[in-house]
């Protein structure tokens, strides 16, 4: 707190204490009035009173505050378009901007009748500038551009005091080009300026305005003129003419005329032009029809012409009779250039020259070779004519006619081939065929009459048809023989299959095969056939695919000699030992023991006592069979006692007579059904010895049996002992 404030507070404190002090005594009222109060007498006169001054409110002593008259609103206290200004204890009014007080003093108190009036700013010239129009408003004004001017730098309307907007004259700029028109003149381009247009070249004015005006909106208005294109249309058509025209019918376009084919340009201009007034100029071309006149003659020809000589007309030339065209066209045509063209023929007299030579033929000819000349042909001796015609004429083509004449040799009677017959023949060809049983082999079957007059005979040979295997037979039960029915050097492969079977031995089966390759015509093949077997033999000629069969059977062989040793006995009941020999034919073998009473010179036929049956009578009364033994009942060996009185195989083994000498013969027999073969051996001599047995040297050398076999016979010689 500074010094002055401290002093004031001190003063205040003094005053308050002074007042308190006075109250207690006689109080001076006026001394206590507020600085802004006035001490007045009470209305009732009973003293003084402090009243706050005019414009203040309060108790008049301690508190007098300024009263704000403007608080209720300028409009109500000062009137319309005013501003209220409060002051200590009072107030005053002023007009709002744009208004002025009627008392013409700036500050006023309304109660003197003063009020605020609108100021007309537009009354002052040049407020908005010389391009704008002023408009007065209540309390203000605004500006807008005059016609022909446009606002710049701001919106319209504008206030020149508050914004920078200003008005500028309208400028439409250079007028735009207009279709079908041209700009003729333009002075200025600002508002109201006029541009003059005219119709473009090739166009004509029909209606409307040619001018264009720059409007207030900155745009050109117009022109409204209607310019129509000048067209000449289609060019005129003239007789016998064609046109060369690009289709344009604007002024200056041209069309060129030409004469159609068959006509030619005689005179006049052939060009027409489209003028500015829309018409084609008249072409004065003149086309005349072509005339070729009378055709030119061709030597040695006739002309066929209908007397028309316009373009395209034809004339035909023909060589006259006896002449022919040696080349070139024979038609002439009237051309566009007025000339006959095309015929290039030349007619020459026909000359056939020498007639054609024919082999083996004579010519009868008068030497001329003109059209119609004739030559005759005659075949020479030994030849005959083969042709429909024997003469030829000189033809229009300059050639002798082709008559196909041939002179062919006469070969005489048809040739004959061995074993063949003629199927068909004419004078130059014979067809042969082999007779039945023969077939053709290698070579043609056609004989041809040669040009020399001799038959060229067919190469064919007729060969007897024979099977590839024939004359098949078997020799010596062993060797096959056959003839090959094949050709020359051909090699044939033969497959021989043989199957053997035996009735008496069911299990037996002998199947074998063998091959033979040979070129021979006569063939022999020896097979290893087993005895007493039926064979079925199959021969196949492999390449020919032919098979022949034959059956053969091998004979029953004589059984092998039984294994015995010759013995001599002095007893009437000798026991003899027999060794069995192995024999393939066992099932059909048997042994027989013969007893021969000794009587001078004897001959024993091994096969003679054919009957093997016990009941059959012996041819000889002396010899007999004493036993018959089936070989199957013999083991490896057997002892047999002669005269033991037993029966063997149905034969009675009769006892031998004492004092008599006997020979015992053993016979081995192979037999099947009616077939039999036997082998005999002298087994023993029994009894008293009365004769000396002379043995052949061969037998004695072996020291075996004193007997000789001759074709199945046993001869025994006995000599008296010396
Ligand atoms: C009295 O009024 C005047 C002006 O009107 C002012 O300046 C002054 O301060 C007032 N006195 C007091 C004590 O309020
Ligand atoms: C417009 O211009 C054409 C020439 O382009 C003229 O022939 C015509 O008379 C003009 N029209 C007017 C209305 O002036
Ligand atoms: C005989 O016949 C043959 C074949 O048909 C044939 O080509 C030939 O011209 C004939 N010959 C004759 C003289 O008729
Ligand atoms: C062979 O065939 C004949 C007839 O079929 C027959 O009688 C004969 O016994 C046969 N021979 C052999 C050894 O089989
Ligand atoms: C061979 O067999 C045939 C029957 O196949 C027969 O007729 C013929 O007599 C037999 N010959 C011999 C020797 O067996
Ligand atoms: C046959 O007789 C001989 C002696 O004489 C004897 O050795 C042999 O065993 C006999 N054979 C048979 C099969 O009886």
GROMACS .gro file of N, CA, C and O in nm, residues 570-664:
model
  380
  570UNK      N    1   2.309 -19.681  -7.628
  570UNK     CA    2   2.288 -19.827  -7.640
  570UNK      C    3   2.171 -19.868  -7.553
  570UNK      O    4   2.151 -19.985  -7.522
  571UNK      N    5   2.096 -19.775  -7.514
  571UNK     CA    6   1.984 -19.806  -7.425
  571UNK      C    7   1.853 -19.778  -7.494
  571UNK      O    8   1.845 -19.687  -7.580
  572UNK      N    9   1.747 -19.857  -7.464
  572UNK     CA   10   1.617 -19.829  -7.528
  572UNK      C   11   1.549 -19.705  -7.471
  572UNK      O   12   1.455 -19.656  -7.532
  573UNK      N   13   1.595 -19.647  -7.360
  573UNK     CA   14   1.534 -19.525  -7.306
  573UNK      C   15   1.639 -19.413  -7.282
  573UNK      O   16   1.678 -19.387  -7.169
  574UNK      N   17   1.687 -19.360  -7.394
  574UNK     CA   18   1.788 -19.255  -7.378
  574UNK      C   19   1.725 -19.122  -7.332
  574UNK      O   20   1.615 -19.088  -7.373
  575UNK      N   21   1.798 -19.055  -7.246
  575UNK     CA   22   1.753 -18.920  -7.203
  575UNK      C   23   1.836 -18.816  -7.279
  575UNK      O   24   1.959 -18.822  -7.278
  576UNK      N   25   1.765 -18.732  -7.341
  576UNK     CA   26   1.832 -18.631  -7.424
  576UNK      C   27   1.814 -18.492  -7.361
  576UNK      O   28   1.712 -18.463  -7.301
  577UNK      N   29   1.915 -18.409  -7.382
  577UNK     CA   30   1.912 -18.274  -7.320
  577UNK      C   31   1.895 -18.167  -7.430
  577UNK      O   32   1.966 -18.171  -7.530
  578UNK      N   33   1.801 -18.086  -7.404
  578UNK     CA   34   1.769 -17.981  -7.505
  578UNK      C   35   1.787 -17.842  -7.441
  578UNK      O   36   1.731 -17.813  -7.336
  579UNK      N   37   1.871 -17.762  -7.509
  579UNK     CA   38   1.886 -17.622  -7.459
  579UNK      C   39   1.800 -17.530  -7.546
  579UNK      O   40   1.805 -17.538  -7.668
  580UNK      N   41   1.731 -17.456  -7.481
  580UNK     CA   42   1.637 -17.370  -7.557
  580UNK      C   43   1.709 -17.247  -7.613
  580UNK      O   44   1.791 -17.184  -7.546
  581UNK      N   45   1.678 -17.219  -7.737
  581UNK     CA   46   1.738 -17.098  -7.795
  581UNK      C   47   1.634 -16.984  -7.791
  581UNK      O   48   1.516 -17.008  -7.807
  582UNK      N   49   1.685 -16.860  -7.774
  582UNK     CA   50   1.587 -16.749  -7.764
  582UNK      C   51   1.532 -16.720  -7.903
  582UNK      O   52   1.604 -16.717  -8.001
  583UNK      N   53   1.406 -16.706  -7.908
  583UNK     CA   54   1.342 -16.688  -8.038
  583UNK      C   55   1.232 -16.584  -8.025
  583UNK      O   56   1.144 -16.596  -7.941
  584UNK      N   57   1.240 -16.486  -8.112
  584UNK     CA   58   1.139 -16.379  -8.108
  584UNK      C   59   1.001 -16.431  -8.138
  584UNK      O   60   0.902 -16.369  -8.103
  585UNK      N   61   0.994 -16.540  -8.208
  585UNK     CA   62   0.863 -16.589  -8.248
  585UNK      C   63   0.813 -16.697  -8.153
  585UNK      O   64   0.729 -16.779  -8.189
  586UNK      N   65   0.867 -16.700  -8.033
  586UNK     CA   66   0.830 -16.801  -7.934
  586UNK      C   67   0.683 -16.838  -7.927
  586UNK      O   68   0.650 -16.957  -7.926
  587UNK      N   69   0.596 -16.741  -7.924
  587UNK     CA   70   0.455 -16.778  -7.901
  587UNK      C   71   0.402 -16.876  -8.004
  587UNK      O   72   0.298 -16.939  -7.981
  588UNK      N   73   0.468 -16.886  -8.114
  588UNK     CA   74   0.414 -16.977  -8.218
  588UNK      C   75   0.507 -17.095  -8.245
  588UNK      O   76   0.501 -17.157  -8.351
  589UNK      N   77   0.598 -17.123  -8.150
  589UNK     CA   78   0.694 -17.232  -8.176
  589UNK      C   79   0.665 -17.354  -8.088
  589UNK      O   80   0.612 -17.340  -7.977
  590UNK      N   81   0.703 -17.463  -8.144
  590UNK     CA   82   0.693 -17.588  -8.067
  590UNK      C   83   0.803 -17.683  -8.113
  590UNK      O   84   0.863 -17.664  -8.220
  591UNK      N   85   0.832 -17.776  -8.029
  591UNK     CA   86   0.933 -17.879  -8.063
  591UNK      C   87   0.862 -18.010  -8.087
  591UNK      O   88   0.765 -18.043  -8.018
  592UNK      N   89   0.913 -18.084  -8.187
  592UNK     CA   90   0.860 -18.220  -8.214
  592UNK      C   91   0.978 -18.317  -8.216
  592UNK      O   92   1.085 -18.285  -8.271
  593UNK      N   93   0.953 -18.428  -8.152
  593UNK     CA   94   1.058 -18.532  -8.152
  593UNK      C   95   1.012 -18.645  -8.245
  593UNK      O   96   0.903 -18.699  -8.229
  594UNK      N   97   1.095 -18.670  -8.349
  594UNK     CA   98   1.065 -18.777  -8.446
  594UNK      C   99   1.148 -18.900  -8.414
  594UNK      O  100   1.266 -18.888  -8.377
  595UNK      N  101   1.084 -19.008  -8.431
  595UNK     CA  102   1.157 -19.138  -8.417
  595UNK      C  103   1.162 -19.202  -8.554
  595UNK      O  104   1.058 -19.219  -8.618
  596UNK      N  105   1.287 -19.231  -8.602
  596UNK     CA  106   1.303 -19.293  -8.734
  596UNK      C  107   1.369 -19.431  -8.717
  596UNK      O  108   1.488 -19.440  -8.681
  597UNK      N  109   1.295 -19.536  -8.734
  597UNK     CA  110   1.358 -19.670  -8.732
  597UNK      C  111   1.460 -19.678  -8.844
  597UNK      O  112   1.435 -19.629  -8.956
  598UNK      N  113   1.576 -19.730  -8.816
  598UNK     CA  114   1.688 -19.732  -8.909
  598UNK      C  115   1.664 -19.833  -9.020
  598UNK      O  116   1.641 -19.949  -8.995
  599UNK      N  117   1.665 -19.785  -9.147
  599UNK     CA  118   1.637 -19.875  -9.261
  599UNK      C  119   1.716 -19.824  -9.380
  599UNK      O  120   1.669 -19.737  -9.452
  600UNK      N  121   1.838 -19.880  -9.401
  600UNK     CA  122   1.917 -19.843  -9.519
  600UNK      C  123   1.940 -19.696  -9.531
  600UNK      O  124   1.955 -19.627  -9.431
  601UNK      N  125   1.937 -19.643  -9.660
  601UNK     CA  126   1.954 -19.500  -9.681
  601UNK      C  127   1.821 -19.433  -9.663
  601UNK      O  128   1.722 -19.472  -9.723
  602UNK      N  129   1.825 -19.331  -9.581
  602UNK     CA  130   1.698 -19.266  -9.551
  602UNK      C  131   1.706 -19.117  -9.588
  602UNK      O  132   1.813 -19.058  -9.591
  603UNK      N  133   1.589 -19.072  -9.618
  603UNK     CA  134   1.579 -18.928  -9.644
  603UNK      C  135   1.465 -18.874  -9.558
  603UNK      O  136   1.354 -18.925  -9.563
  604UNK      N  137   1.500 -18.778  -9.478
  604UNK     CA  138   1.396 -18.719  -9.392
  604UNK      C  139   1.364 -18.578  -9.439
  604UNK      O  140   1.452 -18.491  -9.449
  605UNK      N  141   1.240 -18.566  -9.477
  605UNK     CA  142   1.193 -18.431  -9.521
  605UNK      C  143   1.145 -18.358  -9.398
  605UNK      O  144   1.045 -18.395  -9.338
  606UNK      N  145   1.216 -18.250  -9.367
  606UNK     CA  146   1.187 -18.178  -9.242
  606UNK      C  147   1.046 -18.120  -9.242
  606UNK      O  148   0.985 -18.105  -9.139
  607UNK      N  149   0.995 -18.088  -9.367
  607UNK     CA  150   0.862 -18.027  -9.371
  607UNK      C  151   0.755 -18.126  -9.406
  607UNK      O  152   0.637 -18.091  -9.405
  608UNK      N  153   0.794 -18.248  -9.439
  608UNK     CA  154   0.696 -18.339  -9.497
  608UNK      C  155   0.583 -18.379  -9.402
  608UNK      O  156   0.467 -18.368  -9.443
  609UNK      N  157   0.612 -18.422  -9.286
  609UNK     CA  158   0.497 -18.461  -9.205
  609UNK      C  159   0.427 -18.334  -9.157
  609UNK      O  160   0.444 -18.291  -9.044
  610UNK      N  161   0.360 -18.280  -9.257
  610UNK     CA  162   0.307 -18.146  -9.232
  610UNK      C  163   0.208 -18.141  -9.119
  610UNK      O  164   0.208 -18.047  -9.041
  611UNK      N  165   0.127 -18.241  -9.115
  611UNK     CA  166   0.024 -18.236  -9.012
  611UNK      C  167   0.087 -18.251  -8.875
  611UNK      O  168   0.171 -18.338  -8.853
  612UNK      N  169   0.047 -18.168  -8.791
  612UNK     CA  170   0.104 -18.170  -8.658
  612UNK      C  171   0.008 -18.231  -8.559
  612UNK      O  172   0.034 -18.241  -8.441
  613UNK      N  173  -0.105 -18.265  -8.615
  613UNK     CA  174  -0.205 -18.319  -8.524
  613UNK      C  175  -0.178 -18.466  -8.496
  613UNK      O  176  -0.143 -18.541  -8.588
  614UNK      N  177  -0.189 -18.509  -8.372
  614UNK     CA  178  -0.154 -18.649  -8.338
  614UNK      C  179  -0.235 -18.753  -8.416
  614UNK      O  180  -0.182 -18.858  -8.452
  615UNK      N  181  -0.359 -18.715  -8.447
  615UNK     CA  182  -0.445 -18.816  -8.511
  615UNK      C  183  -0.414 -18.837  -8.658
  615UNK      O  184  -0.451 -18.938  -8.716
  616UNK      N  185  -0.347 -18.738  -8.717
  616UNK     CA  186  -0.323 -18.750  -8.861
  616UNK      C  187  -0.223 -18.861  -8.891
  616UNK      O  188  -0.127 -18.883  -8.818
  617UNK      N  189  -0.248 -18.922  -9.001
  617UNK     CA  190  -0.165 -19.040  -9.039
  617UNK      C  191  -0.032 -18.995  -9.095
  617UNK      O  192  -0.021 -18.895  -9.166
  618UNK      N  193   0.069 -19.071  -9.059
  618UNK     CA  194   0.201 -19.045  -9.114
  618UNK      C  195   0.206 -19.101  -9.255
  618UNK      O  196   0.146 -19.203  -9.285
  619UNK      N  197   0.278 -19.030  -9.337
  619UNK     CA  198   0.293 -19.079  -9.476
  619UNK      C  199   0.374 -19.209  -9.475
  619UNK      O  200   0.340 -19.309  -9.539
  620UNK      N  201   0.478 -19.202  -9.397
  620UNK     CA  202   0.562 -19.323  -9.387
  620UNK      C  203   0.516 -19.402  -9.266
  620UNK      O  204   0.480 -19.345  -9.163
  621UNK      N  205   0.515 -19.529  -9.282
  621UNK     CA  206   0.466 -19.610  -9.171
  621UNK      C  207   0.570 -19.623  -9.062
  621UNK      O  208   0.539 -19.650  -8.948
  622UNK      N  209   0.695 -19.601  -9.100
  622UNK     CA  210   0.799 -19.629  -9.002
  622UNK      C  211   0.825 -19.510  -8.910
  622UNK      O  212   0.832 -19.524  -8.789
  623UNK      N  213   0.838 -19.394  -8.967
  623UNK     CA  214   0.870 -19.279  -8.879
  623UNK      C  215   0.744 -19.226  -8.813
  623UNK      O  216   0.636 -19.234  -8.869
  624UNK      N  217   0.765 -19.176  -8.692
  624UNK     CA  218   0.649 -19.121  -8.618
  624UNK      C  219   0.695 -19.014  -8.522
  624UNK      O  220   0.812 -19.007  -8.487
  625UNK      N  221   0.597 -18.937  -8.484
  625UNK     CA  222   0.624 -18.833  -8.384
  625UNK      C  223   0.598 -18.893  -8.249
  625UNK      O  224   0.490 -18.947  -8.226
  626UNK      N  225   0.694 -18.884  -8.167
  626UNK     CA  226   0.677 -18.946  -8.037
  626UNK      C  227   0.643 -18.843  -7.929
  626UNK      O  228   0.589 -18.879  -7.826
  627UNK      N  229   0.672 -18.717  -7.955
  627UNK     CA  230   0.638 -18.612  -7.855
  627UNK      C  231   0.630 -18.474  -7.922
  627UNK      O  232   0.697 -18.451  -8.024
  628UNK      N  233   0.543 -18.397  -7.866
  628UNK     CA  234   0.534 -18.256  -7.913
  628UNK      C  235   0.530 -18.166  -7.790
  628UNK      O  236   0.444 -18.183  -7.704
  629UNK      N  237   0.625 -18.075  -7.786
  629UNK     CA  238   0.639 -17.994  -7.664
  629UNK      C  239   0.628 -17.845  -7.703
  629UNK      O  240   0.698 -17.798  -7.793
  630UNK      N  241   0.536 -17.779  -7.637
  630UNK     CA  242   0.522 -17.635  -7.661
  630UNK      C  243   0.645 -17.564  -7.607
  630UNK      O  244   0.687 -17.592  -7.494
  631UNK      N  245   0.701 -17.478  -7.686
  631UNK     CA  246   0.828 -17.416  -7.647
  631UNK      C  247   0.815 -17.332  -7.521
  631UNK      O  248   0.908 -17.314  -7.446
  632UNK      N  249   0.694 -17.288  -7.497
  632UNK     CA  250   0.672 -17.206  -7.378
  632UNK      C  251   0.687 -17.285  -7.249
  632UNK      O  252   0.704 -17.228  -7.142
  633UNK      N  253   0.671 -17.419  -7.266
  633UNK     CA  254   0.683 -17.502  -7.146
  633UNK      C  255   0.824 -17.544  -7.120
  633UNK      O  256   0.852 -17.614  -7.023
  634UNK      N  257   0.914 -17.502  -7.206
  634UNK     CA  258   1.055 -17.536  -7.188
  634UNK      C  259   1.120 -17.417  -7.117
  634UNK      O  260   1.104 -17.303  -7.160
  635UNK      N  261   1.192 -17.449  -7.012
  635UNK     CA  262   1.264 -17.342  -6.944
  635UNK      C  263   1.388 -17.309  -7.021
  635UNK      O  264   1.382 -17.297  -7.143
  636UNK      N  265   1.498 -17.292  -6.954
  636UNK     CA  266   1.622 -17.268  -7.029
  636UNK      C  267   1.671 -17.398  -7.090
  636UNK      O  268   1.733 -17.398  -7.196
  637UNK      N  269   1.638 -17.507  -7.025
  637UNK     CA  270   1.673 -17.639  -7.084
  637UNK      C  271   1.573 -17.743  -7.038
  637UNK      O  272   1.492 -17.719  -6.946
  638UNK      N  273   1.582 -17.861  -7.106
  638UNK     CA  274   1.486 -17.967  -7.076
  638UNK      C  275   1.551 -18.102  -7.103
  638UNK      O  276   1.632 -18.113  -7.196
  639UNK      N  277   1.519 -18.197  -7.017
  639UNK     CA  278   1.564 -18.337  -7.042
  639UNK      C  279   1.445 -18.415  -7.090
  639UNK      O  280   1.335 -18.402  -7.036
  640UNK      N  281   1.463 -18.485  -7.197
  640UNK     CA  282   1.354 -18.567  -7.252
  640UNK      C  283   1.403 -18.711  -7.273
  640UNK      O  284   1.508 -18.732  -7.335
  641UNK      N  285   1.323 -18.800  -7.223
  641UNK     CA  286   1.360 -18.942  -7.234
  641UNK      C  287   1.272 -19.006  -7.340
  641UNK      O  288   1.149 -19.001  -7.331
  642UNK      N  289   1.334 -19.057  -7.444
  642UNK     CA  290   1.260 -19.121  -7.553
  642UNK      C  291   1.206 -19.255  -7.503
  642UNK      O  292   1.277 -19.331  -7.438
  643UNK      N  293   1.079 -19.282  -7.534
  643UNK     CA  294   1.017 -19.411  -7.506
  643UNK      C  295   0.981 -19.429  -7.360
  643UNK      O  296   0.978 -19.543  -7.312
  644UNK      N  297   0.947 -19.315  -7.292
  644UNK     CA  298   0.911 -19.330  -7.150
  644UNK      C  299   0.765 -19.365  -7.129
  644UNK      O  300   0.716 -19.376  -7.018
  645UNK      N  301   0.690 -19.384  -7.241
  645UNK     CA  302   0.551 -19.430  -7.235
  645UNK      C  303   0.453 -19.324  -7.191
  645UNK      O  304   0.338 -19.354  -7.165
  646UNK      N  305   0.498 -19.193  -7.186
  646UNK     CA  306   0.407 -19.086  -7.145
  646UNK      C  307   0.353 -19.014  -7.270
  646UNK      O  308   0.399 -19.041  -7.382
  647UNK      N  309   0.254 -18.931  -7.249
  647UNK     CA  310   0.202 -18.853  -7.360
  647UNK      C  311   0.260 -18.713  -7.357
  647UNK      O  312   0.268 -18.650  -7.250
  648UNK      N  313   0.305 -18.665  -7.470
  648UNK     CA  314   0.358 -18.527  -7.482
  648UNK      C  315   0.283 -18.457  -7.592
  648UNK      O  316   0.292 -18.499  -7.708
  649UNK      N  317   0.204 -18.359  -7.553
  649UNK     CA  318   0.131 -18.278  -7.655
  649UNK      C  319   0.037 -18.365  -7.735
  649UNK      O  320   0.017 -18.342  -7.854
  650UNK      N  321  -0.019 -18.471  -7.669
  650UNK     CA  322  -0.117 -18.556  -7.737
  650UNK      C  323  -0.052 -18.673  -7.811
  650UNK      O  324  -0.122 -18.759  -7.864
  651UNK      N  325   0.085 -18.676  -7.814
  651UNK     CA  326   0.153 -18.787  -7.881
  651UNK      C  327   0.204 -18.886  -7.776
  651UNK      O  328   0.252 -18.843  -7.669
  652UNK      N  329   0.195 -19.012  -7.811
  652UNK     CA  330   0.238 -19.118  -7.719
  652UNK      C  331   0.385 -19.148  -7.742
  652UNK      O  332   0.428 -19.177  -7.854
  653UNK      N  333   0.461 -19.133  -7.633
  653UNK     CA  334   0.605 -19.157  -7.641
  653UNK      C  335   0.629 -19.308  -7.622
  653UNK      O  336   0.659 -19.358  -7.514
  654UNK      N  337   0.606 -19.380  -7.732
  654UNK     CA  338   0.607 -19.528  -7.726
  654UNK      C  339   0.747 -19.582  -7.695
  654UNK      O  340   0.846 -19.527  -7.746
  655UNK      N  341   0.755 -19.683  -7.616
  655UNK     CA  342   0.885 -19.744  -7.589
  655UNK      C  343   0.948 -19.798  -7.717
  655UNK      O  344   0.877 -19.837  -7.810
  656UNK      N  345   1.082 -19.793  -7.724
  656UNK     CA  346   1.152 -19.838  -7.845
  656UNK      C  347   1.166 -19.990  -7.842
  656UNK      O  348   1.177 -20.050  -7.734
  657UNK      N  349   1.162 -20.044  -7.960
  657UNK     CA  350   1.177 -20.191  -7.966
  657UNK      C  351   1.322 -20.227  -7.946
  657UNK      O  352   1.412 -20.159  -8.000
  658UNK      N  353   1.340 -20.334  -7.865
  658UNK     CA  354   1.478 -20.380  -7.842
  658UNK      C  355   1.537 -20.438  -7.969
  658UNK      O  356   1.466 -20.494  -8.051
  659UNK      N  357   1.665 -20.426  -7.988
  659UNK     CA  358   1.733 -20.485  -8.104
  659UNK      C  359   1.717 -20.402  -8.230
  659UNK      O  360   1.775 -20.435  -8.331
  660UNK      N  361   1.643 -20.297  -8.220
  660UNK     CA  362   1.629 -20.210  -8.339
  660UNK      C  363   1.704 -20.080  -8.316
  660UNK      O  364   1.715 -20.033  -8.202
  661UNK      N  365   1.754 -20.031  -8.427
  661UNK     CA  366   1.824 -19.902  -8.416
  661UNK      C  367   1.733 -19.789  -8.461
  661UNK      O  368   1.654 -19.808  -8.554
  662UNK      N  369   1.749 -19.678  -8.394
  662UNK     CA  370   1.665 -19.560  -8.426
  662UNK      C  371   1.751 -19.436  -8.435
  662UNK      O  372   1.856 -19.428  -8.370
  663UNK      N  373   1.700 -19.351  -8.519
  663UNK     CA  374   1.752 -19.214  -8.514
  663UNK      C  375   1.645 -19.125  -8.452
  663UNK      O  376   1.527 -19.140  -8.482
  664UNK      N  377   1.690 -19.035  -8.370
  664UNK     CA  378   1.595 -18.940  -8.309
  664UNK      C  379   1.621 -18.801  -8.372
  664UNK      O  380   1.737 -18.755  -8.374
   0.00000   0.00000   0.00000
